[in-house]
mmCIF file of C-alpha atoms in Angstrom:
data_model
loop_
_atom_site.group_PDB
_atom_site.id
_atom_site.type_symbol
_atom_site.label_atom_id
_atom_site.label_comp_id
_atom_site.label_asym_id
_atom_site.label_seq_id
_atom_site.Cartn_x
_atom_site.Cartn_y
_atom_site.Cartn_z
ATOM 1 C CA LEU A 706 -0.466 -0.270 0.225
ATOM 2 C CA LYS A 707 2.375 2.412 0.801
ATOM 3 C CA ARG A 708 3.948 1.750 -2.550
ATOM 4 C CA ARG A 709 1.105 2.408 -3.938
ATOM 5 C CA GLN A 710 0.784 5.534 -2.812
ATOM 6 C CA MET A 711 4.033 6.939 -3.173
ATOM 7 C CA LEU A 712 3.256 5.540 -6.822
ATOM 8 C CA LEU A 713 0.376 7.569 -6.855
ATOM 9 C CA GLY A 714 2.153 11.034 -5.337
ATOM 10 C CA MET A 715 4.962 10.914 -8.059
ATOM 11 C CA GLY A 716 1.994 10.876 -10.777
ATOM 12 C CA ALA A 717 0.631 13.869 -8.859
ATOM 13 C CA VAL A 718 3.516 15.577 -9.042
ATOM 14 C CA ALA A 719 3.769 14.996 -13.062
ATOM 15 C CA MET A 720 0.811 15.753 -13.750
ATOM 16 C CA SER A 721 1.500 19.141 -12.712
ATOM 17 C CA SER A 722 4.263 19.302 -14.662
ATOM 18 C CA SER A 723 5.277 20.344 -18.424
ATOM 19 C CA ALA A 724 4.312 17.313 -20.317
ATOM 20 C CA MET A 725 5.975 17.801 -23.444
ATOM 21 C CA SER A 726 9.746 19.265 -24.410
ATOM 22 C CA SER A 727 9.989 18.555 -28.312
ATOM 23 C CA SER A 728 13.111 20.627 -28.074
ATOM 24 C CA PRO A 729 16.477 19.264 -30.288
ATOM 25 C CA MET A 730 19.551 19.215 -26.792
ATOM 26 C CA THR A 731 23.110 18.806 -26.323
ATOM 27 C CA LEU A 732 24.218 15.671 -24.048
ATOM 28 C CA SER A 733 27.505 16.204 -21.867
ATOM 29 C CA ALA A 734 29.439 13.494 -21.618
ATOM 30 C CA HIS A 735 28.616 12.325 -18.077
ATOM 31 C CA PRO A 736 25.025 14.111 -18.323
ATOM 32 C CA THR A 737 23.601 16.096 -15.374
ATOM 33 C CA ALA A 738 22.429 18.833 -17.662
ATOM 34 C CA TRP A 739 20.417 18.782 -21.326
ATOM 35 C CA PHE A 740 20.785 21.952 -23.426
ATOM 36 C CA PRO A 741 19.208 23.055 -26.777
ATOM 37 C CA SER A 742 20.726 21.853 -29.812
ATOM 38 C CA ASP A 743 19.447 21.836 -33.364
ATOM 39 C CA VAL A 744 17.713 18.972 -35.188
ATOM 40 C CA ALA A 745 19.642 19.630 -38.669
ATOM 41 C CA ASN A 746 22.992 19.532 -37.106
ATOM 42 C CA ALA A 747 22.119 16.344 -34.939
ATOM 43 C CA GLY A 748 21.788 14.821 -38.837
ATOM 44 C CA PHE A 749 17.707 14.570 -38.925
ATOM 45 C CA ALA A 750 15.129 15.545 -41.173
ATOM 46 C CA ALA A 751 13.833 18.505 -39.426
ATOM 47 C CA ASP A 752 10.370 17.140 -39.819
ATOM 48 C CA LEU A 753 11.592 14.695 -37.611
ATOM 49 C CA ALA A 754 9.311 16.200 -34.473
ATOM 50 C CA ALA A 755 5.979 16.802 -37.166
ATOM 51 C CA ARG A 756 6.163 13.001 -38.479
ATOM 52 C CA LEU A 757 6.081 11.819 -35.279
ATOM 53 C CA ASP A 758 2.720 14.132 -33.890
ATOM 54 C CA LYS A 759 1.578 13.123 -37.582
ATOM 55 C CA ALA A 760 1.558 9.010 -36.845
ATOM 56 C CA ILE A 761 -0.113 9.816 -33.609
ATOM 57 C CA ALA A 762 -3.017 12.247 -34.675
ATOM 58 C CA GLU A 763 -3.709 9.212 -37.102
ATOM 59 C CA LYS A 764 -3.615 6.646 -34.494
ATOM 60 C CA ARG A 765 -0.303 4.736 -36.413
ATOM 61 C CA ILE A 766 1.126 5.206 -33.176
ATOM 62 C CA TRP A 767 -0.794 4.773 -29.853
ATOM 63 C CA ASN A 768 -0.207 5.092 -26.100
ATOM 64 C CA VAL A 769 3.038 6.042 -25.737
ATOM 65 C CA HIS A 770 3.869 7.336 -22.586
ATOM 66 C CA GLY A 771 7.697 8.720 -23.090
ATOM 67 C CA LEU A 772 10.977 9.602 -26.055
ATOM 68 C CA VAL A 773 14.195 9.805 -26.155
ATOM 69 C CA VAL A 774 16.292 10.004 -29.316
ATOM 70 C CA LEU A 775 20.262 10.485 -29.189
ATOM 71 C CA GLN A 776 22.715 11.055 -32.009
ATOM 72 C CA ASN A 777 26.462 11.686 -31.430
ATOM 73 C CA GLU A 778 25.895 11.998 -27.754
ATOM 74 C CA LYS A 779 23.026 15.071 -28.635
ATOM 75 C CA LEU A 780 19.741 15.264 -28.011
ATOM 76 C CA VAL A 781 17.206 14.945 -31.256
ATOM 77 C CA ILE A 782 14.007 14.711 -29.363
ATOM 78 C CA GLU A 783 12.246 14.530 -26.506
ATOM 79 C CA ARG A 784 8.820 13.971 -26.140
ATOM 80 C CA TYR A 785 6.222 12.620 -22.981
ATOM 81 C CA PHE A 786 2.759 12.296 -23.418
ATOM 82 C CA GLU A 787 -0.179 11.664 -21.057
ATOM 83 C CA GLY A 788 -2.117 7.722 -20.694
ATOM 84 C CA GLN A 789 -2.736 4.618 -18.969
ATOM 85 C CA ASP A 790 -0.408 2.967 -16.590
ATOM 86 C CA ARG A 791 0.363 0.231 -14.563
ATOM 87 C CA ALA A 792 3.312 -0.468 -12.241
ATOM 88 C CA ARG A 793 4.693 -4.055 -11.723
ATOM 89 C CA GLY A 794 3.670 -6.074 -8.724
ATOM 90 C CA ILE A 795 0.751 -3.391 -8.152
ATOM 91 C CA GLY A 796 -1.210 -3.143 -11.642
ATOM 92 C CA ASP A 797 -3.248 0.140 -12.779
ATOM 93 C CA ILE A 798 -1.745 4.173 -11.137
ATOM 94 C CA GLY A 799 -4.476 5.743 -12.968
ATOM 95 C CA ARG A 800 -4.002 8.187 -15.890
ATOM 96 C CA ILE A 801 -0.329 9.532 -15.497
ATOM 97 C CA LYS A 802 0.477 12.688 -17.592
ATOM 98 C CA PHE A 803 4.566 11.952 -18.061
ATOM 99 C CA THR A 804 7.925 13.708 -17.600
ATOM 100 C CA ALA A 805 11.336 13.692 -17.701
ATOM 101 C CA ASP A 806 11.067 12.464 -14.155
ATOM 102 C CA THR A 807 8.692 9.674 -14.138
ATOM 103 C CA LEU A 808 9.198 6.377 -13.013
ATOM 104 C CA HIS A 809 8.281 4.017 -15.770
ATOM 105 C CA ASP A 810 8.131 -0.281 -16.159
ATOM 106 C CA LEU A 811 10.251 -1.110 -18.133
ATOM 107 C CA ARG A 812 9.702 -5.038 -17.681
ATOM 108 C CA SER A 813 11.491 -6.906 -19.588
ATOM 109 C CA CYS A 814 13.826 -4.793 -20.578
ATOM 110 C CA SER A 815 14.809 -5.332 -17.148
ATOM 111 C CA LYS A 816 16.571 -8.410 -18.202
ATOM 112 C CA SER A 817 19.019 -6.200 -20.327
ATOM 113 C CA ILE A 818 20.251 -4.546 -17.242
ATOM 114 C CA VAL A 819 20.613 -7.973 -14.767
ATOM 115 C CA ALA A 820 22.924 -9.145 -17.718
ATOM 116 C CA LEU A 821 25.161 -5.452 -16.995
ATOM 117 C CA LEU A 822 24.891 -5.984 -14.261
ATOM 118 C CA TYR A 823 26.134 -9.667 -14.265
ATOM 119 C CA GLY A 824 29.073 -8.535 -16.047
ATOM 120 C CA ILE A 825 30.278 -5.734 -13.438
ATOM 121 C CA ALA A 826 29.382 -8.654 -11.298
ATOM 122 C CA LEU A 827 32.147 -11.022 -12.796
ATOM 123 C CA GLN A 828 34.823 -8.376 -13.146
ATOM 124 C CA GLN A 829 34.295 -7.754 -9.368
ATOM 125 C CA GLY A 830 34.504 -11.406 -8.288
ATOM 126 C CA LYS A 831 31.526 -11.596 -7.426
ATOM 127 C CA VAL A 832 29.252 -14.787 -9.525
ATOM 128 C CA PRO A 833 30.799 -17.435 -11.550
ATOM 129 C CA ALA A 834 31.941 -16.933 -14.939
ATOM 130 C CA PRO A 835 29.644 -18.524 -17.759
ATOM 131 C CA GLU A 836 30.726 -21.708 -18.390
ATOM 132 C CA ALA A 837 30.601 -22.791 -14.919
ATOM 133 C CA PRO A 838 27.945 -25.614 -13.503
ATOM 134 C CA LEU A 839 24.552 -23.595 -12.784
ATOM 135 C CA LEU A 840 22.995 -26.086 -10.725
ATOM 136 C CA SER A 841 26.988 -26.494 -8.011
ATOM 137 C CA MET A 842 25.799 -22.186 -7.687
ATOM 138 C CA PHE A 843 23.332 -23.282 -5.462
ATOM 139 C CA PRO A 844 24.692 -26.175 -3.187
ATOM 140 C CA GLU A 845 20.620 -25.505 -1.099
ATOM 141 C CA TYR A 846 19.079 -27.869 -3.739
ATOM 142 C CA ALA A 847 21.605 -29.938 -4.471
ATOM 143 C CA ASP A 848 18.975 -32.633 -4.665
ATOM 144 C CA LEU A 849 18.040 -32.043 -7.879
ATOM 145 C CA ALA A 850 21.647 -32.976 -9.174
ATOM 146 C CA ALA A 851 19.813 -36.603 -9.451
ATOM 147 C CA ARG A 852 17.649 -35.036 -11.817
ATOM 148 C CA ASP A 853 18.158 -36.579 -15.478
ATOM 149 C CA GLY A 854 20.096 -33.243 -17.207
ATOM 150 C CA HIS A 855 20.614 -30.928 -14.441
ATOM 151 C CA THR A 856 24.025 -30.770 -13.913
ATOM 152 C CA ARG A 857 24.844 -30.121 -17.887
ATOM 153 C CA LEU A 858 23.389 -26.660 -17.294
ATOM 154 C CA THR A 859 26.093 -24.035 -16.646
ATOM 155 C CA ILE A 860 25.625 -20.274 -16.222
ATOM 156 C CA HIS A 861 25.768 -19.921 -20.018
ATOM 157 C CA HIS A 862 22.493 -21.242 -19.993
ATOM 158 C CA ALA A 863 20.983 -18.606 -18.264
ATOM 159 C CA LEU A 864 22.693 -15.864 -19.904
ATOM 160 C CA SER A 865 21.669 -17.416 -23.163
ATOM 161 C CA MET A 866 17.670 -18.507 -22.185
ATOM 162 C CA THR A 867 19.242 -22.089 -23.901
ATOM 163 C CA MET A 868 18.267 -24.121 -21.088
ATOM 164 C CA GLY A 869 16.217 -26.655 -22.203
ATOM 165 C CA THR A 870 14.270 -26.695 -19.758
ATOM 166 C CA ASP A 871 10.101 -26.779 -19.907
ATOM 167 C CA TRP A 872 9.053 -23.159 -19.474
ATOM 168 C CA ASP A 873 6.636 -21.696 -20.864
ATOM 169 C CA GLU A 874 5.991 -17.696 -20.823
ATOM 170 C CA SER A 875 5.000 -16.696 -24.026
ATOM 171 C CA SER A 876 2.061 -18.401 -25.644
ATOM 172 C CA LEU A 877 -0.001 -17.819 -21.923
ATOM 173 C CA PRO A 878 -1.357 -14.020 -20.728
ATOM 174 C CA TYR A 879 0.463 -13.554 -17.506
ATOM 175 C CA GLY A 880 -2.819 -13.543 -16.334
ATOM 176 C CA ASN A 881 -2.979 -17.391 -16.350
ATOM 177 C CA PRO A 882 -1.611 -19.205 -13.626
ATOM 178 C CA ARG A 883 0.109 -21.937 -15.899
ATOM 179 C CA ASN A 884 2.206 -19.139 -17.169
ATOM 180 C CA SER A 885 5.507 -20.364 -16.067
ATOM 181 C CA GLU A 886 6.572 -16.807 -14.635
ATOM 182 C CA THR A 887 3.737 -16.420 -12.954
ATOM 183 C CA ALA A 888 3.778 -20.150 -11.367
ATOM 184 C CA MET A 889 7.470 -18.980 -10.095
ATOM 185 C CA ASP A 890 6.621 -15.825 -8.432
ATOM 186 C CA ASN A 891 3.773 -17.572 -7.210
ATOM 187 C CA ALA A 892 5.501 -20.176 -5.871
ATOM 188 C CA SER A 893 7.012 -20.928 -2.136
ATOM 189 C CA ASP A 894 10.189 -20.879 -3.307
ATOM 190 C CA ARG A 895 10.917 -19.199 -6.554
ATOM 191 C CA TYR A 896 13.938 -20.777 -6.944
ATOM 192 C CA ARG A 897 13.576 -24.489 -6.612
ATOM 193 C CA TYR A 898 10.108 -23.719 -8.719
ATOM 194 C CA ILE A 899 12.654 -23.170 -11.814
ATOM 195 C CA LEU A 900 15.435 -25.362 -10.978
ATOM 196 C CA GLU A 901 13.434 -28.195 -10.593
ATOM 197 C CA ARG A 902 11.059 -27.931 -14.159
ATOM 198 C CA PRO A 903 12.090 -30.923 -16.154
ATOM 199 C CA ILE A 904 14.796 -30.816 -18.772
ATOM 200 C CA ILE A 905 12.666 -31.147 -22.289
ATOM 201 C CA GLU A 906 15.719 -30.734 -24.842
ATOM 202 C CA ALA A 907 20.008 -30.781 -24.474
ATOM 203 C CA PRO A 908 20.978 -27.506 -23.303
ATOM 204 C CA GLY A 909 22.600 -24.980 -25.843
ATOM 205 C CA THR A 910 20.569 -26.117 -28.610
ATOM 206 C CA ARG A 911 16.673 -23.848 -28.783
ATOM 207 C CA TRP A 912 15.784 -20.349 -27.378
ATOM 208 C CA THR A 913 13.316 -20.251 -25.065
ATOM 209 C CA TYR A 914 12.055 -17.069 -23.639
ATOM 210 C CA CYS A 915 12.924 -17.955 -19.560
ATOM 211 C CA GLY A 916 11.931 -15.087 -16.798
ATOM 212 C CA GLY A 917 13.706 -17.809 -14.465
ATOM 213 C CA ALA A 918 16.478 -17.831 -16.435
ATOM 214 C CA THR A 919 16.700 -13.998 -15.129
ATOM 215 C CA ALA A 920 15.656 -14.457 -11.589
ATOM 216 C CA LEU A 921 18.644 -16.832 -10.853
ATOM 217 C CA LEU A 922 21.202 -14.465 -12.434
ATOM 218 C CA ALA A 923 20.048 -11.545 -10.464
ATOM 219 C CA ARG A 924 20.269 -14.272 -7.210
ATOM 220 C CA LEU A 925 24.024 -15.358 -7.986
ATOM 221 C CA ILE A 926 24.435 -11.256 -8.199
ATOM 222 C CA ALA A 927 22.587 -10.845 -4.528
ATOM 223 C CA LYS A 928 24.705 -14.011 -2.882
ATOM 224 C CA GLY A 929 27.763 -12.775 -4.363
ATOM 225 C CA SER A 930 27.415 -8.983 -3.739
ATOM 226 C CA GLY A 931 25.488 -9.427 -0.233
ATOM 227 C CA GLN A 932 23.459 -6.961 -1.577
ATOM 228 C CA SER A 933 19.860 -6.567 -2.692
ATOM 229 C CA LEU A 934 19.735 -6.692 -6.397
ATOM 230 C CA HIS A 935 18.295 -2.304 -6.635
ATOM 231 C CA GLN A 936 21.592 -2.024 -4.166
ATOM 232 C CA PHE A 937 23.951 -3.512 -6.196
ATOM 233 C CA ALA A 938 22.393 -1.809 -9.270
ATOM 234 C CA ARG A 939 22.222 1.617 -8.068
ATOM 235 C CA GLU A 940 25.520 1.474 -6.483
ATOM 236 C CA ASN A 941 27.136 0.127 -9.078
ATOM 237 C CA LEU A 942 25.418 1.217 -12.302
ATOM 238 C CA PHE A 943 22.415 3.873 -11.849
ATOM 239 C CA GLU A 944 24.682 6.326 -9.702
ATOM 240 C CA PRO A 945 27.850 5.738 -11.675
ATOM 241 C CA LEU A 946 25.689 6.936 -14.566
ATOM 242 C CA GLY A 947 24.443 9.860 -13.045
ATOM 243 C CA MET A 948 20.558 8.279 -12.873
ATOM 244 C CA GLY A 949 17.617 9.840 -10.997
ATOM 245 C CA PRO A 950 15.351 8.064 -8.496
ATOM 246 C CA THR A 951 14.689 4.496 -9.503
ATOM 247 C CA GLU A 952 13.162 1.452 -8.141
ATOM 248 C CA TRP A 953 13.155 -2.242 -7.970
ATOM 249 C CA ALA A 954 9.593 -4.528 -7.585
ATOM 250 C CA SER A 955 9.577 -7.125 -5.337
ATOM 251 C CA GLY A 956 7.185 -9.642 -4.441
ATOM 252 C CA PRO A 957 5.643 -10.801 -1.731
ATOM 253 C CA ASP A 958 8.473 -12.916 -0.731
ATOM 254 C CA GLY A 959 10.703 -9.745 -0.404
ATOM 255 C CA GLU A 960 12.490 -11.714 -4.013
ATOM 256 C CA PRO A 961 12.727 -9.114 -6.516
ATOM 257 C CA PHE A 962 10.857 -9.471 -9.733
ATOM 258 C CA ALA A 963 14.170 -9.241 -12.137
ATOM 259 C CA ALA A 964 13.259 -10.216 -15.629
ATOM 260 C CA SER A 965 10.546 -7.464 -15.346
ATOM 261 C CA GLY A 966 10.358 -5.544 -12.082
ATOM 262 C CA ALA A 967 13.141 -2.180 -12.777
ATOM 263 C CA ARG A 968 11.529 1.787 -12.438
ATOM 264 C CA MET A 969 12.690 4.593 -14.363
ATOM 265 C CA SER A 970 12.609 7.242 -16.327
ATOM 266 C CA VAL A 971 12.809 7.302 -19.910
ATOM 267 C CA ARG A 972 15.683 9.609 -19.957
ATOM 268 C CA ASP A 973 17.909 6.986 -17.855
ATOM 269 C CA LEU A 974 16.907 4.154 -20.365
ATOM 270 C CA ALA A 975 18.592 6.260 -22.532
ATOM 271 C CA ARG A 976 21.705 6.942 -20.326
ATOM 272 C CA ILE A 977 22.003 3.163 -20.027
ATOM 273 C CA GLY A 978 22.050 2.917 -23.970
ATOM 274 C CA LEU A 979 24.222 6.112 -23.991
ATOM 275 C CA MET A 980 26.837 4.300 -22.202
ATOM 276 C CA LEU A 981 26.874 0.763 -24.170
ATOM 277 C CA LEU A 982 28.161 3.046 -27.524
ATOM 278 C CA ARG A 983 31.458 4.105 -25.411
ATOM 279 C CA GLY A 984 31.888 1.045 -24.338
ATOM 280 C CA GLY A 985 30.385 0.653 -21.461
ATOM 281 C CA LYS A 986 32.341 4.326 -20.062
ATOM 282 C CA ALA A 987 30.839 6.769 -18.590
ATOM 283 C CA GLU A 988 33.286 9.637 -18.231
ATOM 284 C CA ASP A 989 37.072 8.328 -18.316
ATOM 285 C CA ARG A 990 35.015 5.953 -16.188
ATOM 286 C CA GLN A 991 34.286 2.132 -16.909
ATOM 287 C CA ILE A 992 31.300 1.329 -15.710
ATOM 288 C CA VAL A 993 30.745 -2.336 -17.833
ATOM 289 C CA PRO A 994 33.309 -4.316 -19.145
ATOM 290 C CA ALA A 995 33.724 -3.321 -22.421
ATOM 291 C CA GLU A 996 34.334 -6.875 -23.430
ATOM 292 C CA TRP A 997 31.100 -8.144 -22.062
ATOM 293 C CA ILE A 998 28.643 -6.186 -23.364
ATOM 294 C CA ALA A 999 30.903 -7.879 -26.839
ATOM 295 C CA ARG A 1000 29.493 -11.153 -25.473
ATOM 296 C CA CYS A 1001 25.889 -9.356 -24.947
ATOM 297 C CA THR A 1002 24.986 -8.577 -28.309
ATOM 298 C CA THR A 1003 27.197 -11.088 -29.745
ATOM 299 C CA PRO A 1004 23.855 -13.236 -31.158
ATOM 300 C CA ILE A 1005 24.491 -16.577 -29.811
ATOM 301 C CA VAL A 1006 20.802 -18.112 -30.903
ATOM 302 C CA SER A 1007 17.961 -17.262 -32.786
ATOM 303 C CA ALA A 1008 14.830 -16.167 -30.911
ATOM 304 C CA ASP A 1009 12.802 -16.027 -34.145
ATOM 305 C CA GLU A 1010 13.279 -15.214 -38.118
ATOM 306 C CA LEU A 1011 14.339 -11.520 -36.911
ATOM 307 C CA ARG A 1012 15.179 -11.865 -33.907
ATOM 308 C CA ARG A 1013 18.662 -13.453 -32.560
ATOM 309 C CA PHE A 1014 19.823 -13.508 -28.296
ATOM 310 C CA GLY A 1015 22.770 -13.141 -26.841
ATOM 311 C CA TYR A 1016 23.772 -12.366 -23.474
ATOM 312 C CA GLN A 1017 19.879 -11.276 -21.829
ATOM 313 C CA TRP A 1018 19.675 -8.761 -25.555
ATOM 314 C CA PHE A 1019 18.302 -9.198 -28.681
ATOM 315 C CA VAL A 1020 20.186 -8.476 -32.094
ATOM 316 C CA LEU A 1021 18.802 -7.906 -34.970
ATOM 317 C CA ASP A 1022 19.015 -5.579 -38.705
ATOM 318 C CA VAL A 1023 17.534 -2.926 -39.293
ATOM 319 C CA ALA A 1024 17.073 -1.457 -42.563
ATOM 320 C CA PHE A 1025 16.400 2.555 -43.590
ATOM 321 C CA GLY A 1026 17.668 4.727 -46.412
ATOM 322 C CA THR A 1027 16.108 5.305 -49.576
ATOM 323 C CA PRO A 1028 15.441 1.793 -51.311
ATOM 324 C CA LYS A 1029 16.351 2.291 -54.704
ATOM 325 C CA GLY A 1030 15.295 -1.165 -57.274
ATOM 326 C CA TRP A 1031 15.125 -3.392 -55.158
ATOM 327 C CA ALA A 1032 17.506 -2.685 -52.508
ATOM 328 C CA VAL A 1033 15.756 -2.212 -48.702
ATOM 329 C CA GLY A 1034 18.769 0.796 -48.426
ATOM 330 C CA ARG A 1035 21.697 0.388 -45.219
ATOM 331 C CA LEU A 1036 21.523 -2.117 -43.393
ATOM 332 C CA GLU A 1037 22.847 -1.890 -39.603
ATOM 333 C CA ARG A 1038 22.951 -4.155 -36.950
ATOM 334 C CA MET A 1039 20.525 -3.272 -33.985
ATOM 335 C CA TRP A 1040 20.784 -4.183 -29.619
ATOM 336 C CA MET A 1041 17.048 -4.303 -28.554
ATOM 337 C CA ALA A 1042 16.487 -4.476 -24.754
ATOM 338 C CA GLN A 1043 12.485 -5.217 -24.580
ATOM 339 C CA GLY A 1044 10.067 -5.128 -22.083
ATOM 340 C CA GLU A 1045 6.361 -5.847 -21.908
ATOM 341 C CA GLY A 1046 3.873 -3.062 -22.959
ATOM 342 C CA GLY A 1047 6.181 -1.836 -25.340
ATOM 343 C CA GLN A 1048 8.462 -0.276 -23.566
ATOM 344 C CA ARG A 1049 12.002 -0.910 -25.952
ATOM 345 C CA LEU A 1050 15.849 0.743 -25.859
ATOM 346 C CA PHE A 1051 16.966 0.724 -29.766
ATOM 347 C CA VAL A 1052 20.746 0.998 -29.924
ATOM 348 C CA ILE A 1053 22.245 1.161 -33.887
ATOM 349 C CA PRO A 1054 26.495 1.472 -33.233
ATOM 350 C CA ALA A 1055 26.982 2.124 -36.741
ATOM 351 C CA LEU A 1056 24.087 5.098 -36.359
ATOM 352 C CA GLN A 1057 25.511 6.106 -33.087
ATOM 353 C CA LEU A 1058 22.375 6.585 -32.105
ATOM 354 C CA VAL A 1059 19.936 5.914 -29.048
ATOM 355 C CA ILE A 1060 15.561 5.480 -29.097
ATOM 356 C CA ALA A 1061 14.474 4.635 -25.712
ATOM 357 C CA LEU A 1062 11.045 4.959 -25.361
ATOM 358 C CA THR A 1063 7.734 3.649 -22.525
ATOM 359 C CA ALA A 1064 4.589 2.792 -23.676
ATOM 360 C CA GLY A 1065 1.092 1.993 -22.193
ATOM 361 C CA ASN A 1066 0.070 -0.929 -24.246
ATOM 362 C CA TYR A 1067 0.140 -3.867 -21.823
ATOM 363 C CA GLY A 1068 -1.138 -7.255 -22.440
ATOM 364 C CA ALA A 1069 -2.146 -6.187 -26.107
ATOM 365 C CA ASP A 1070 -1.858 -8.259 -29.350
ATOM 366 C CA ASP A 1071 -0.788 -4.983 -30.993
ATOM 367 C CA GLN A 1072 1.538 -3.713 -28.822
ATOM 368 C CA TRP A 1073 4.807 -4.268 -31.150
ATOM 369 C CA ILE A 1074 2.872 -2.126 -33.206
ATOM 370 C CA PRO A 1075 4.020 1.881 -32.115
ATOM 371 C CA PRO A 1076 7.941 1.350 -31.050
ATOM 372 C CA THR A 1077 8.887 -0.517 -33.943
ATOM 373 C CA ARG A 1078 6.511 2.448 -35.963
ATOM 374 C CA VAL A 1079 8.498 5.210 -34.285
ATOM 375 C CA LEU A 1080 12.472 2.993 -35.169
ATOM 376 C CA ARG A 1081 11.007 2.354 -38.908
ATOM 377 C CA GLU A 1082 8.806 5.426 -40.113
ATOM 378 C CA ILE A 1083 9.868 7.817 -37.431
ATOM 379 C CA VAL A 1084 13.122 7.594 -37.215
ATOM 380 C CA LEU A 1085 15.508 5.418 -39.094
ATOM 381 C CA ALA A 1086 12.966 7.313 -41.937
ATOM 382 C CA SER A 1087 14.219 10.812 -40.466
ATOM 383 C CA VAL A 1088 17.770 9.771 -41.090
ATOM 384 C CA PRO A 1089 19.358 10.514 -44.534
#
């Protein structure tokens, strides 16, 4: 109840503030202030904001809450809107007038953040290497070692979501108690629930979307660091990046919703993307090892016909530019953190481009359309 009141209070504060800023800005190396600049000088078509407004007016894009676009460390566009929102573990929190300071659920973008935190903890010697056996890191569940195939599991399989266990959180809505993530949250011991899932195919052979894998990684971070997941994130990632307030929702058992519980402003989500473009640095400080970012964003397994998966990050190629004949224009590699409801962090290294987006299309079958159109029809269509 206290957290719900706090969230609603933040919404009330947000509703009394300015809801929109479309002035392009230049981002400092370690952003503590955001300053106006010129869209054309940032390399974008001058009608970028007009394209966005037109798409919203025509309802081709709907229920977007916040958008930040950076290129070459310049803030090209920043916009905020009003809409219904939800918070993980709470539910509906009402109609919010979003601003630069409003916290927003990231949902499964949280998974990609956990991967970055694992790389930091690995460098600090607080978690095992990806090649380490998974089950041996959880001696409290030693009885599960007798189960067929479980000793073959490694940390790598959890990082890449290739554990091969019986897990289904894609074909069933999260409101269904048979959804594997929902069942995990409702279990008396979420980690035992994850680890005792039967292995139904060889680990490492196929990608299966699995919030339980992320939960195991977060548990190893907490065990190794002696801190909660959020405390470790604040100390080692969020505060070094100059972020404002953040939250990480937890279940009734006090354990974090590691795969879907992070909350932050869309600006701060963009800071993470900017840090990735800088090879893990903020100012002159190395926050995440550059080699770990490379590992997270190197495709390991196909997720579907378009997306590939590294360590808790999606990787895909995007086309843009003016096509000629049958050509599709230019193709570039993109890294993506993706969350339910339309939360996205797109990073395109070759363009030095970051797109951070929050939205409120939770549970909708067409929730993927608004972020895809923002990416393709608004932002990439404005790149010469």
